[in-house]
mmCIF file of C-alpha atoms and ligand atoms in Angstrom:
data_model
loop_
_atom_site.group_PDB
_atom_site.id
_atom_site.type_symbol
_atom_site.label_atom_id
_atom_site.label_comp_id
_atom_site.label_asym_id
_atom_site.label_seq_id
_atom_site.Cartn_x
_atom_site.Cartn_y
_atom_site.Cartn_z
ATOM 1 C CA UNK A 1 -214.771 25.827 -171.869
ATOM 2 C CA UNK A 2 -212.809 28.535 -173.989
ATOM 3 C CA UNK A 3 -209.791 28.484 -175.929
ATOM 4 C CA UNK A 4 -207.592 30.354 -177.742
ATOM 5 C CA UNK A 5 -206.398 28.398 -180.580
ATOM 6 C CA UNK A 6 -203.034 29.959 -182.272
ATOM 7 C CA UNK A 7 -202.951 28.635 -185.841
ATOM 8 C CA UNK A 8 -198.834 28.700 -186.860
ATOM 9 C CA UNK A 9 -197.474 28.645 -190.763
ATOM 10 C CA UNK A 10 -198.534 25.232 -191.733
ATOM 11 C CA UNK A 11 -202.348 25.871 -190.901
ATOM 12 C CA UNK A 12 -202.308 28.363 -193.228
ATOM 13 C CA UNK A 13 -200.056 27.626 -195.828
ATOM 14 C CA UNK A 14 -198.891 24.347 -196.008
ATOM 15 C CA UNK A 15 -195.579 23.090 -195.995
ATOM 16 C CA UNK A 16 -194.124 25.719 -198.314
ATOM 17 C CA UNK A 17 -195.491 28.446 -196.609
ATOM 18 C CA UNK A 18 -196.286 30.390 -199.890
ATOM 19 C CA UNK A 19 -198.782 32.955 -200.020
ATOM 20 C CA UNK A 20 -200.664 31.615 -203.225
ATOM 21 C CA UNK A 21 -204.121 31.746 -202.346
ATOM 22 C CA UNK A 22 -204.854 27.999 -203.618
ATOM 23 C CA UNK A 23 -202.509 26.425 -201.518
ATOM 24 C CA UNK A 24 -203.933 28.793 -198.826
ATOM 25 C CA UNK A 25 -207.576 27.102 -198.990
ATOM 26 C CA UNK A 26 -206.090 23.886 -199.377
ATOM 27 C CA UNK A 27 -204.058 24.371 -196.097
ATOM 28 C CA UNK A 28 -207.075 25.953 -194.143
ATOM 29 C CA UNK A 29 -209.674 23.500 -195.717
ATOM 30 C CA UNK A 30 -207.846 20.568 -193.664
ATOM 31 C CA UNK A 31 -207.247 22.591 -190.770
ATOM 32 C CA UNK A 32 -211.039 23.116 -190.524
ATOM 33 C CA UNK A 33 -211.790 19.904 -189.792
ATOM 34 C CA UNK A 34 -209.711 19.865 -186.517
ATOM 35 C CA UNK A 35 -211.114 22.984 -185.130
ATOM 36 C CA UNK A 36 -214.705 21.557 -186.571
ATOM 37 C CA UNK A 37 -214.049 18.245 -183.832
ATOM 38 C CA UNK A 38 -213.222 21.012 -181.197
ATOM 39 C CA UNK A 39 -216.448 22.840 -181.997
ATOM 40 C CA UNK A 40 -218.689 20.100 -182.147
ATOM 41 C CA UNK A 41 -217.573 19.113 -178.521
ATOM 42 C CA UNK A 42 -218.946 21.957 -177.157
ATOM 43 C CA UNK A 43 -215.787 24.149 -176.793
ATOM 44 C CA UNK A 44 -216.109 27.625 -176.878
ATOM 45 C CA UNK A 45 -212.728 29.220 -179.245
ATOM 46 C CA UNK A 46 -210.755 32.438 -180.777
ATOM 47 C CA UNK A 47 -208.468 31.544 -183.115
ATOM 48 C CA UNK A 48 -205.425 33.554 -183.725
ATOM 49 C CA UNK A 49 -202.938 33.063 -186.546
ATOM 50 C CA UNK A 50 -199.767 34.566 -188.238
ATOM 51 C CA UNK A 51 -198.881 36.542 -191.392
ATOM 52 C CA UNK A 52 -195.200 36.261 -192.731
ATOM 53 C CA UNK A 53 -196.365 35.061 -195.936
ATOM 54 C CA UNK A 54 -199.194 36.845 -196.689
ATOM 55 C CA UNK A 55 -197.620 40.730 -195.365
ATOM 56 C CA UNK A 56 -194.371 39.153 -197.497
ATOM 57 C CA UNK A 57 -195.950 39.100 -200.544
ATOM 58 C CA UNK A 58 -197.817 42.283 -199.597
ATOM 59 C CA UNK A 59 -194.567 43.959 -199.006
ATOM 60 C CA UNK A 60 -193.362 42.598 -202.406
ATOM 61 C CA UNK A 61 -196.529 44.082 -204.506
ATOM 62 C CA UNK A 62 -196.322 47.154 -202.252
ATOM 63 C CA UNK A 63 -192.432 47.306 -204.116
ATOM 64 C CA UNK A 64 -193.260 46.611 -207.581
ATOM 65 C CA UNK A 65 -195.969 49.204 -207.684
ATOM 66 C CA UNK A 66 -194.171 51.947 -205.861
ATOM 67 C CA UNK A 67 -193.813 53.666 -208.976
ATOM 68 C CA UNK A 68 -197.527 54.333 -209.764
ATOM 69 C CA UNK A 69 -199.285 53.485 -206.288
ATOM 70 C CA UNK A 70 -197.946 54.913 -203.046
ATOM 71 C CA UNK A 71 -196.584 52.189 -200.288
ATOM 72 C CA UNK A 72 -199.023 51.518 -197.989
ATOM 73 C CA UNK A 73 -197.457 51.165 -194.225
ATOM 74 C CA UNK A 74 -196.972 48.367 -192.691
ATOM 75 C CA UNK A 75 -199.304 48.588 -190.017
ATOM 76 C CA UNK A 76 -201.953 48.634 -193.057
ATOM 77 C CA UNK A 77 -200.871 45.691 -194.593
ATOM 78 C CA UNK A 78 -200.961 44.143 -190.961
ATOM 79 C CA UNK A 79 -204.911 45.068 -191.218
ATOM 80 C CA UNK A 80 -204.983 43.886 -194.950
ATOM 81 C CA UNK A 81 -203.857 40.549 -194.054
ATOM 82 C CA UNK A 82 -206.455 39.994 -191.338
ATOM 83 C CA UNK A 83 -209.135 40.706 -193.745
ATOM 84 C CA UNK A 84 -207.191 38.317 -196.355
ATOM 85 C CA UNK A 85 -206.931 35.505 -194.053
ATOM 86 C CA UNK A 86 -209.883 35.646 -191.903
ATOM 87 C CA UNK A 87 -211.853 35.530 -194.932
ATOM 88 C CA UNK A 88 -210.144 32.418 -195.750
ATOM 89 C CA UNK A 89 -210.696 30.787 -192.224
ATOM 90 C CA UNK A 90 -214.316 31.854 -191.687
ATOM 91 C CA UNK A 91 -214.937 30.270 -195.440
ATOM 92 C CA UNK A 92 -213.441 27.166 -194.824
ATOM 93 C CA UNK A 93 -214.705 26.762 -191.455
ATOM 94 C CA UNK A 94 -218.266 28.142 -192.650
ATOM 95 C CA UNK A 95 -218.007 25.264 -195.426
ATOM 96 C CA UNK A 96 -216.740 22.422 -192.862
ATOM 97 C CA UNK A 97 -219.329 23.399 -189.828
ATOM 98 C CA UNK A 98 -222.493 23.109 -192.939
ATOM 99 C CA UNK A 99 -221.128 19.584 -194.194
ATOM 100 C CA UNK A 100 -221.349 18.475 -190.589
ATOM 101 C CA UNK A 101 -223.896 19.976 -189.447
ATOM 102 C CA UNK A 102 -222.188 22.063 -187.049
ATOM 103 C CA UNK A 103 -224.794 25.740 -186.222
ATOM 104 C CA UNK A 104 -222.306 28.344 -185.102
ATOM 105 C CA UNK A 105 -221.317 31.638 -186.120
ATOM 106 C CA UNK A 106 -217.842 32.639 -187.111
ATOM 107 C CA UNK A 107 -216.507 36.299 -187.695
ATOM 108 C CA UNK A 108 -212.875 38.006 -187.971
ATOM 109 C CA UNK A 109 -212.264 41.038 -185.771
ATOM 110 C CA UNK A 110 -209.778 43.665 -186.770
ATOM 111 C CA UNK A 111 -207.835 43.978 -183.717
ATOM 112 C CA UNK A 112 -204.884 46.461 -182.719
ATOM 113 C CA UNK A 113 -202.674 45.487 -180.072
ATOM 114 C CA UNK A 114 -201.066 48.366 -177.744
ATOM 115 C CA UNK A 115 -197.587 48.287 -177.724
ATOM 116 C CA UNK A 116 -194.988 50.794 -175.500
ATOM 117 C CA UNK A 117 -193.871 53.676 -177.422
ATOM 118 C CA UNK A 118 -190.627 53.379 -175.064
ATOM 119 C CA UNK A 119 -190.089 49.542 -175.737
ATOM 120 C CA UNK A 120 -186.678 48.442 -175.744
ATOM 121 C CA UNK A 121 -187.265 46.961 -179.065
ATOM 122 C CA UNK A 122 -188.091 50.208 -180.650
ATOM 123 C CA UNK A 123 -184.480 51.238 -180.730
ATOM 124 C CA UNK A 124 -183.273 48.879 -182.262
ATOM 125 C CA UNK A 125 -185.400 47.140 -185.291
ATOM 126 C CA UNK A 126 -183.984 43.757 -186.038
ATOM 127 C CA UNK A 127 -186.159 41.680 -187.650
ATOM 128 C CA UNK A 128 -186.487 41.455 -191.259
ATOM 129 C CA UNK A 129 -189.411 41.078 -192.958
ATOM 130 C CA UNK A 130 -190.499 40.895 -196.800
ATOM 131 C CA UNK A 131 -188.610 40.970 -200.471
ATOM 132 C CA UNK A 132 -185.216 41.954 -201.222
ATOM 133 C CA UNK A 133 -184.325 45.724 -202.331
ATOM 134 C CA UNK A 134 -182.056 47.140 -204.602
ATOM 135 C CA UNK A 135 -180.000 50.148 -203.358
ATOM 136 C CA UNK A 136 -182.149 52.799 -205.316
ATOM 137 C CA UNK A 137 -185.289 51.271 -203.851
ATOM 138 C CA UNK A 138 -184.207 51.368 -199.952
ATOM 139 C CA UNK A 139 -182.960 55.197 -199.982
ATOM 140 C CA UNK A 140 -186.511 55.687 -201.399
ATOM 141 C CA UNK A 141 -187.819 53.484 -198.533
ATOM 142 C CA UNK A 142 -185.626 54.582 -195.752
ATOM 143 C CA UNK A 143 -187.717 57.694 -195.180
ATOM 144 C CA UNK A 144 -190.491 55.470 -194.156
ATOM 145 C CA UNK A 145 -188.740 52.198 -192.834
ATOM 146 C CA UNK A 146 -185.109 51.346 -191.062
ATOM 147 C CA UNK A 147 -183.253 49.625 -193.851
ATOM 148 C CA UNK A 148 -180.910 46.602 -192.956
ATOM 149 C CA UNK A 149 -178.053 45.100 -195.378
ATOM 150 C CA UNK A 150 -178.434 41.585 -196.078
ATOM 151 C CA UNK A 151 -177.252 39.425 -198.711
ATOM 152 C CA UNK A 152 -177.845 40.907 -201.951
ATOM 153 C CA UNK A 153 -179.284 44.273 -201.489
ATOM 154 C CA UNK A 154 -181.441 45.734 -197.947
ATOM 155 C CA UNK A 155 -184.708 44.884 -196.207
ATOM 156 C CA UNK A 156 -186.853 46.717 -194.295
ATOM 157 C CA UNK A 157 -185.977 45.942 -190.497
ATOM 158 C CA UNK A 158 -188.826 46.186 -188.026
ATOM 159 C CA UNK A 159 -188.828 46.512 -183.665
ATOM 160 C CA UNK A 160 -190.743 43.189 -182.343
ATOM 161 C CA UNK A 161 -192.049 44.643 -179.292
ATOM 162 C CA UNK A 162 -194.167 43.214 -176.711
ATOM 163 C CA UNK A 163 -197.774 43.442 -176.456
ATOM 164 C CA UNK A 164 -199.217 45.389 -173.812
ATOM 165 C CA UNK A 165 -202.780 44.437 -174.478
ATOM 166 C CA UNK A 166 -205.650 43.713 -176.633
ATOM 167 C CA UNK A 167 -207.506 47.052 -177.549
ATOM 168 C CA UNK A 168 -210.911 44.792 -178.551
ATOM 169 C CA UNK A 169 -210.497 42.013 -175.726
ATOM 170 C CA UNK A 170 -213.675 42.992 -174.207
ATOM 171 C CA UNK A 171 -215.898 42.491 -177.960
ATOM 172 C CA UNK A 172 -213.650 39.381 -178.126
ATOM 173 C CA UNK A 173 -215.221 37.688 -174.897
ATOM 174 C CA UNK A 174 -218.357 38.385 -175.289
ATOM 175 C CA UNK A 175 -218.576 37.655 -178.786
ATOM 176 C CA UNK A 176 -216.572 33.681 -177.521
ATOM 177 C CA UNK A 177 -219.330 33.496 -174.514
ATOM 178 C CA UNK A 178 -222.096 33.716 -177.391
ATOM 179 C CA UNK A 179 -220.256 30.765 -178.700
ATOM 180 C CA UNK A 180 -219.664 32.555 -181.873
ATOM 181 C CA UNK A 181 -215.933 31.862 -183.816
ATOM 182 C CA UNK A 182 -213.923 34.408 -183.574
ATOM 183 C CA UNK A 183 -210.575 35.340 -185.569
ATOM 184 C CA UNK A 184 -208.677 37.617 -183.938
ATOM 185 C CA UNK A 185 -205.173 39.194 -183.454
ATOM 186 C CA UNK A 186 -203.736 37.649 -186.745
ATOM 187 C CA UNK A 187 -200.201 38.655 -187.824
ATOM 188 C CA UNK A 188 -200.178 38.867 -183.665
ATOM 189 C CA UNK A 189 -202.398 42.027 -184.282
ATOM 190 C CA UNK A 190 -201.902 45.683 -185.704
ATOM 191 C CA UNK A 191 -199.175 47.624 -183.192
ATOM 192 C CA UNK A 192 -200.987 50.822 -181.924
ATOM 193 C CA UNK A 193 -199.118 53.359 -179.804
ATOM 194 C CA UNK A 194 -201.259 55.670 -177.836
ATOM 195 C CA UNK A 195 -200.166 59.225 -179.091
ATOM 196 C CA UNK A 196 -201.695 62.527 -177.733
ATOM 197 C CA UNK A 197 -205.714 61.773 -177.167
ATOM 198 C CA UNK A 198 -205.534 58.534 -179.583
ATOM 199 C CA UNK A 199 -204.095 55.357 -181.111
ATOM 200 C CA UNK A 200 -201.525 55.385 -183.644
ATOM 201 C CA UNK A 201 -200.461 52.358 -186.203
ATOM 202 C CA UNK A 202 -196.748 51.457 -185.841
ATOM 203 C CA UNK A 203 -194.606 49.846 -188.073
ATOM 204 C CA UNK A 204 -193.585 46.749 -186.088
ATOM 205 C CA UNK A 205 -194.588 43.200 -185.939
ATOM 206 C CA UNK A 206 -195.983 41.607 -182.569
ATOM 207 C CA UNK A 207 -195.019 38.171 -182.409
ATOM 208 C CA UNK A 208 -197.928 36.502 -183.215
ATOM 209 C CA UNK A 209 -197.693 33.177 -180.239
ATOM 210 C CA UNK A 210 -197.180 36.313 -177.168
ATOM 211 C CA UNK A 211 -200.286 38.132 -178.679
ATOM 212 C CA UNK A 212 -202.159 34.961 -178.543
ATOM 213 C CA UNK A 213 -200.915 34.860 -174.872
ATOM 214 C CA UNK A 214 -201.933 37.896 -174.018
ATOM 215 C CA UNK A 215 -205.225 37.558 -175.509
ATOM 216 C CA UNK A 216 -205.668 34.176 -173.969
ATOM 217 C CA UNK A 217 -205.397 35.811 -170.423
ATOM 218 C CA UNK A 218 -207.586 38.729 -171.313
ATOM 219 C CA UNK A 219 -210.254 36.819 -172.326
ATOM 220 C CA UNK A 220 -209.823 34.154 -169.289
ATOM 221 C CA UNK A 221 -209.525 31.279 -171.862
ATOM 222 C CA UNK A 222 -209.197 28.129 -169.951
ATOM 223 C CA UNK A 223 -206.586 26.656 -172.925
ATOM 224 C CA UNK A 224 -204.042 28.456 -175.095
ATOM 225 C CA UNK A 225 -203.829 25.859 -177.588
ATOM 226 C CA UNK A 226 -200.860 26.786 -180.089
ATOM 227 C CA UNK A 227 -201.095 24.619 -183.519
ATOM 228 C CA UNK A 228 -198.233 24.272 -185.074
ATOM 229 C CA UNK A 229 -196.166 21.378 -187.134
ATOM 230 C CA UNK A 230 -194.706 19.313 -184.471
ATOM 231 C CA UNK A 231 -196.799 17.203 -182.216
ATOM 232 C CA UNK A 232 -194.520 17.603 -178.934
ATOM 233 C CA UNK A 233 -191.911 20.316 -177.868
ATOM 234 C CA UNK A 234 -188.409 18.519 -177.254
ATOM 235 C CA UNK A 235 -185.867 19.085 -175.558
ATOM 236 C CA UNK A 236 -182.310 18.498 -177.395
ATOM 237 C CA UNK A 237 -184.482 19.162 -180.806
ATOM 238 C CA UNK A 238 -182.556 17.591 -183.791
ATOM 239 C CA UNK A 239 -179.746 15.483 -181.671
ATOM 240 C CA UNK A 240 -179.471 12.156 -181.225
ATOM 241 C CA UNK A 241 -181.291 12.075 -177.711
ATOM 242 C CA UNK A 242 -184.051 14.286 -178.432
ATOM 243 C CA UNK A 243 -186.678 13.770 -176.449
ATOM 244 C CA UNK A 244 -190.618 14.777 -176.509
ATOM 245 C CA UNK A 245 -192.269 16.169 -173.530
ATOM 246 C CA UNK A 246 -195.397 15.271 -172.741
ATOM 247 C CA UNK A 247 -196.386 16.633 -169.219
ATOM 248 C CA UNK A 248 -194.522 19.444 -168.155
ATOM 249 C CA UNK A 249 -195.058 21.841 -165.034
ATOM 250 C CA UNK A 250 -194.050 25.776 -165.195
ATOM 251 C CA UNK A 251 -190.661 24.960 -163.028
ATOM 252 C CA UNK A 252 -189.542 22.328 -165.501
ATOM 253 C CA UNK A 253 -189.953 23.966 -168.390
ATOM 254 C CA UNK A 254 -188.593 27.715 -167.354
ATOM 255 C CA UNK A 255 -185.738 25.491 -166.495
ATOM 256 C CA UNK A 256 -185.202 23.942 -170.061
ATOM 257 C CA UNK A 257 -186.055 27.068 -171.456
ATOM 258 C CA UNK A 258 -183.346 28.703 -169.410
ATOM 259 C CA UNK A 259 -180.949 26.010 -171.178
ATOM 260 C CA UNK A 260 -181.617 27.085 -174.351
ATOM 261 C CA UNK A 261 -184.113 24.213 -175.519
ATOM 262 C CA UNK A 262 -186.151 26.285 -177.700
ATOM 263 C CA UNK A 263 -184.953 28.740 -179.853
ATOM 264 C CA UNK A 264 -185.538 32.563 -180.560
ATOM 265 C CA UNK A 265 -188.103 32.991 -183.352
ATOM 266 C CA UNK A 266 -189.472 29.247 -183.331
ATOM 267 C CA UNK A 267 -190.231 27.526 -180.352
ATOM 268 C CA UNK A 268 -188.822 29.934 -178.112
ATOM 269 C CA UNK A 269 -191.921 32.276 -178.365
ATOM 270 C CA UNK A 270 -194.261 30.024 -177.714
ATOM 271 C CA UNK A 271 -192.805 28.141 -174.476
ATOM 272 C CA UNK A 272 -192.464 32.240 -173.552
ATOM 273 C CA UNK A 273 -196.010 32.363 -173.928
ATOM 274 C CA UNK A 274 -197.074 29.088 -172.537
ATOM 275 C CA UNK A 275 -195.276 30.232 -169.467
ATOM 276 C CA UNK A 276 -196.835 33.692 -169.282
ATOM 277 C CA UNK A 277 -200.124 32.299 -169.736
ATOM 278 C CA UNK A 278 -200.338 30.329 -166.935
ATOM 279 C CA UNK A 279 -198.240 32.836 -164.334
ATOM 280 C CA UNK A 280 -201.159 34.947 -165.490
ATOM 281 C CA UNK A 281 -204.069 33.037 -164.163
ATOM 282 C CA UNK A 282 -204.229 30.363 -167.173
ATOM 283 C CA UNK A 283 -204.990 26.776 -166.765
ATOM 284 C CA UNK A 284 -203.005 25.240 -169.454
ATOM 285 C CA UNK A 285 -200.946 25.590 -172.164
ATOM 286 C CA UNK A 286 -200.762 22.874 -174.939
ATOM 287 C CA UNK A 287 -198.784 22.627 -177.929
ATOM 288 C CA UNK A 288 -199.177 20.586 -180.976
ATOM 289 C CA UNK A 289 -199.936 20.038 -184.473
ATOM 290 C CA UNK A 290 -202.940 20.483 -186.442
ATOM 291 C CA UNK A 291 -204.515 17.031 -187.167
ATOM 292 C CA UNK A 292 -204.038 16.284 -183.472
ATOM 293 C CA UNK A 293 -205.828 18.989 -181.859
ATOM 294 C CA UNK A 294 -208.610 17.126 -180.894
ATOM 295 C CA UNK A 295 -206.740 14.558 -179.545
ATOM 296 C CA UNK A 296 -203.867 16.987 -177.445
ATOM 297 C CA UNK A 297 -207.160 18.456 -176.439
ATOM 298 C CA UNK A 298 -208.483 14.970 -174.262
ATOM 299 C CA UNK A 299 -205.319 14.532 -173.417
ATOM 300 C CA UNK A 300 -204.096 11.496 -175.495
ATOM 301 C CA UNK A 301 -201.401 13.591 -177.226
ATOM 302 C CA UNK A 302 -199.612 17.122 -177.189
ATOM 303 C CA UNK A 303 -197.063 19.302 -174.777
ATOM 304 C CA UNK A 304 -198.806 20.137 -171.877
ATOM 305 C CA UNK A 305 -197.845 22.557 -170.069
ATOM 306 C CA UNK A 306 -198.835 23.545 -166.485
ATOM 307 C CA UNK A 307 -198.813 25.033 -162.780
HETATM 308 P P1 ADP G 401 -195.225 28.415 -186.435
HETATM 309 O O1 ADP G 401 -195.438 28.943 -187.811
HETATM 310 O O2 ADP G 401 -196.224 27.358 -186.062
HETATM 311 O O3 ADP G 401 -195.064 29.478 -185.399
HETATM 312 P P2 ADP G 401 -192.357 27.910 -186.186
HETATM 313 O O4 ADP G 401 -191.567 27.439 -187.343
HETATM 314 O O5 ADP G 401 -192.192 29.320 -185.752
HETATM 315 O O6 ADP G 401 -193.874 27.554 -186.518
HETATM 316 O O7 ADP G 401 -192.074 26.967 -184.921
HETATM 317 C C1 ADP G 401 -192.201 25.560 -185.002
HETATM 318 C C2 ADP G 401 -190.839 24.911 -185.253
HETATM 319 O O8 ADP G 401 -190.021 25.010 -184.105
HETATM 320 C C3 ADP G 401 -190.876 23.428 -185.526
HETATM 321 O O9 ADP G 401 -191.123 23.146 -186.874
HETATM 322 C C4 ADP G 401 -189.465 22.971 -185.105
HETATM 323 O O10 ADP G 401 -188.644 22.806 -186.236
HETATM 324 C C5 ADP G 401 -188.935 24.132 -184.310
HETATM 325 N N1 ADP G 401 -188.363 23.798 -182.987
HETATM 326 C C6 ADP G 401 -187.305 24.459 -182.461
HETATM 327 N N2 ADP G 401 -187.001 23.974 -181.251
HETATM 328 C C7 ADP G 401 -187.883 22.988 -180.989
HETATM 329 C C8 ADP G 401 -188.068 22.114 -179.870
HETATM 330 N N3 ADP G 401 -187.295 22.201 -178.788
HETATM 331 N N4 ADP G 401 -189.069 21.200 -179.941
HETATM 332 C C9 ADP G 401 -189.842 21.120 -181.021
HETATM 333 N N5 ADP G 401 -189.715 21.927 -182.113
HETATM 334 C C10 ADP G 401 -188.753 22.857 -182.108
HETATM 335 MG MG1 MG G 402 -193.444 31.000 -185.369
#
């Protein structure tokens, strides 16, 4: 069986979500352990993970050297980050799979995801990502980025558009059928355009639970397993009767998600995904949180989400 296994904030960073490396390896070091019960039970997985912290503090280093050292671009730092935090995942997971006993392979793929040049989103960047910017700072920056006023000063404002596909899907697959680990499309993969006879890095961010999506139908994973830090999906999140779903077909939830259960930028990404996945040929979406992965997985715990 193969899964795609989306790895949210806390996986990666803990409750703060900081990008200081220690709490990083402390994050991913108890993660390990739940993809390591997945593993030994025979299951064949990608996992895919996001990147506001880590491109954040990029960002933020990429603004305090301007001066000397030229900003890199986004799409870059998009790349930089998959190296940063697959290295993390394949050491912790390298680490876990030797104190068990666990003989399988695990390796991070760069991957670029093709976006439309002529996607809505492109006109009109809204979301913001990294430090804070003096005025001085984003005239330097605005001939490289679209610079949006917030509360004390201007951040660079990015499109969010949607992915189109997985340019190394194929590598992917075959690389999951060998039953090797791979770690792919993190920070929901580098945006490529295709421009004249090639691909082109854009500045955008791909929303990192739709890539996983897309990925998850490209690679004809039988689960896309998203892992973040609630255990069920609710509907009437936060009020007084809140309640967690537990089996939930493709007409219920399109419903709920037409009522505005899950909002833009949290859940509402993923339940967009879940639902994608599965009009797409998927078996099963199932969301969750880390330490009960395993358990979602047989079905004692989790959203599930399905035909
Ligand atoms: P990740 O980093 O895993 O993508 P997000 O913060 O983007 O995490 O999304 C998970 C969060 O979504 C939860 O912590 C929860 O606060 C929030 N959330 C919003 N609506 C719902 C809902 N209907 N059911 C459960 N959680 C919800
Ligand atoms: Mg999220």
């Amino acid at each position: 069986m193969k899964a795609i296994v989306a790895l949210g904030g806390n996986a990666l960073t803990g409750k703060e979500r900081k990008a200081e490396i220690k709490k990083q390896f402390e994050a991913m070091k108890s993660t390990a352990k739940s993809i390591a019960k997945m593993i030994k039970n025979g299951w064949h997985i990608a996992i895919t993970h996001g990147n506001g912290p880590q491109v954040g503090a990029l960002l933020l280093q990429q603004k305090i050297a301007m001066r000397e050292v030229p900003p890199m671009p986004l799409h870059v730092l998009g790349a930089l980050t998959q190296g940063e935090i697959g290295y993390i995942v394949q050491q912790c997971l390298l680490n876990e799979f030797e104190r068990q006993g666990i003989n399988r392979r695990i390796a991070t793929i760069i991957t670029q995801v093709l976006v439309d040049e002529n996607d809505e989103a492109f006109k009109k960047p809204t979301k913001p990502i990294g430090p804070i910017y003096s005025e001085e700072e984003a005239r330097k920056l605005e001939k490289s980025y679209v610079m949006g006023r917030v509360e004390g000063g201007w951040r660079i404002l990015v499109p969010s558009p949607k992915p189109i596909s997985i340019i190394e899907a194929d590598i992917i697959k075959k690389m999951m059928e060998e039953g090797i680990v791979v770690i792919a499309a993190g920070g929901g993969g580098i945006p490529v355009v295709k421009k004249g006879d090639g691909l082109q890095g854009v500045d955008a961010v791909i929303d990192k639970d739709l890539a996983s999506q897309k990925l998850a139908n490209e690679v004809a994973a039988d689960i896309l397993l998203i892992l973040t830090d609630v255990e069920h999906v609710c509907i009437n999140y936060g009020k007084e009767n809140e309640m967690p779903l537990t089996d939930v077909s493709l007409q219920e939830i399109e419903e709920y998600y037409k009522d505005g259960h899950f909002p833009p930028g949290s859940m509402g990404p993923k339940i967009e995904a879940a639902i994608n996945f599965i009009r797409n040929g998927g078996k099963e979406t199932i969301i969750t949180s880390i330490n009960k992965a395993w358990e979602a997985l047989q079905g004692k715990t989790g959203t599930h989400i399905h035909e």
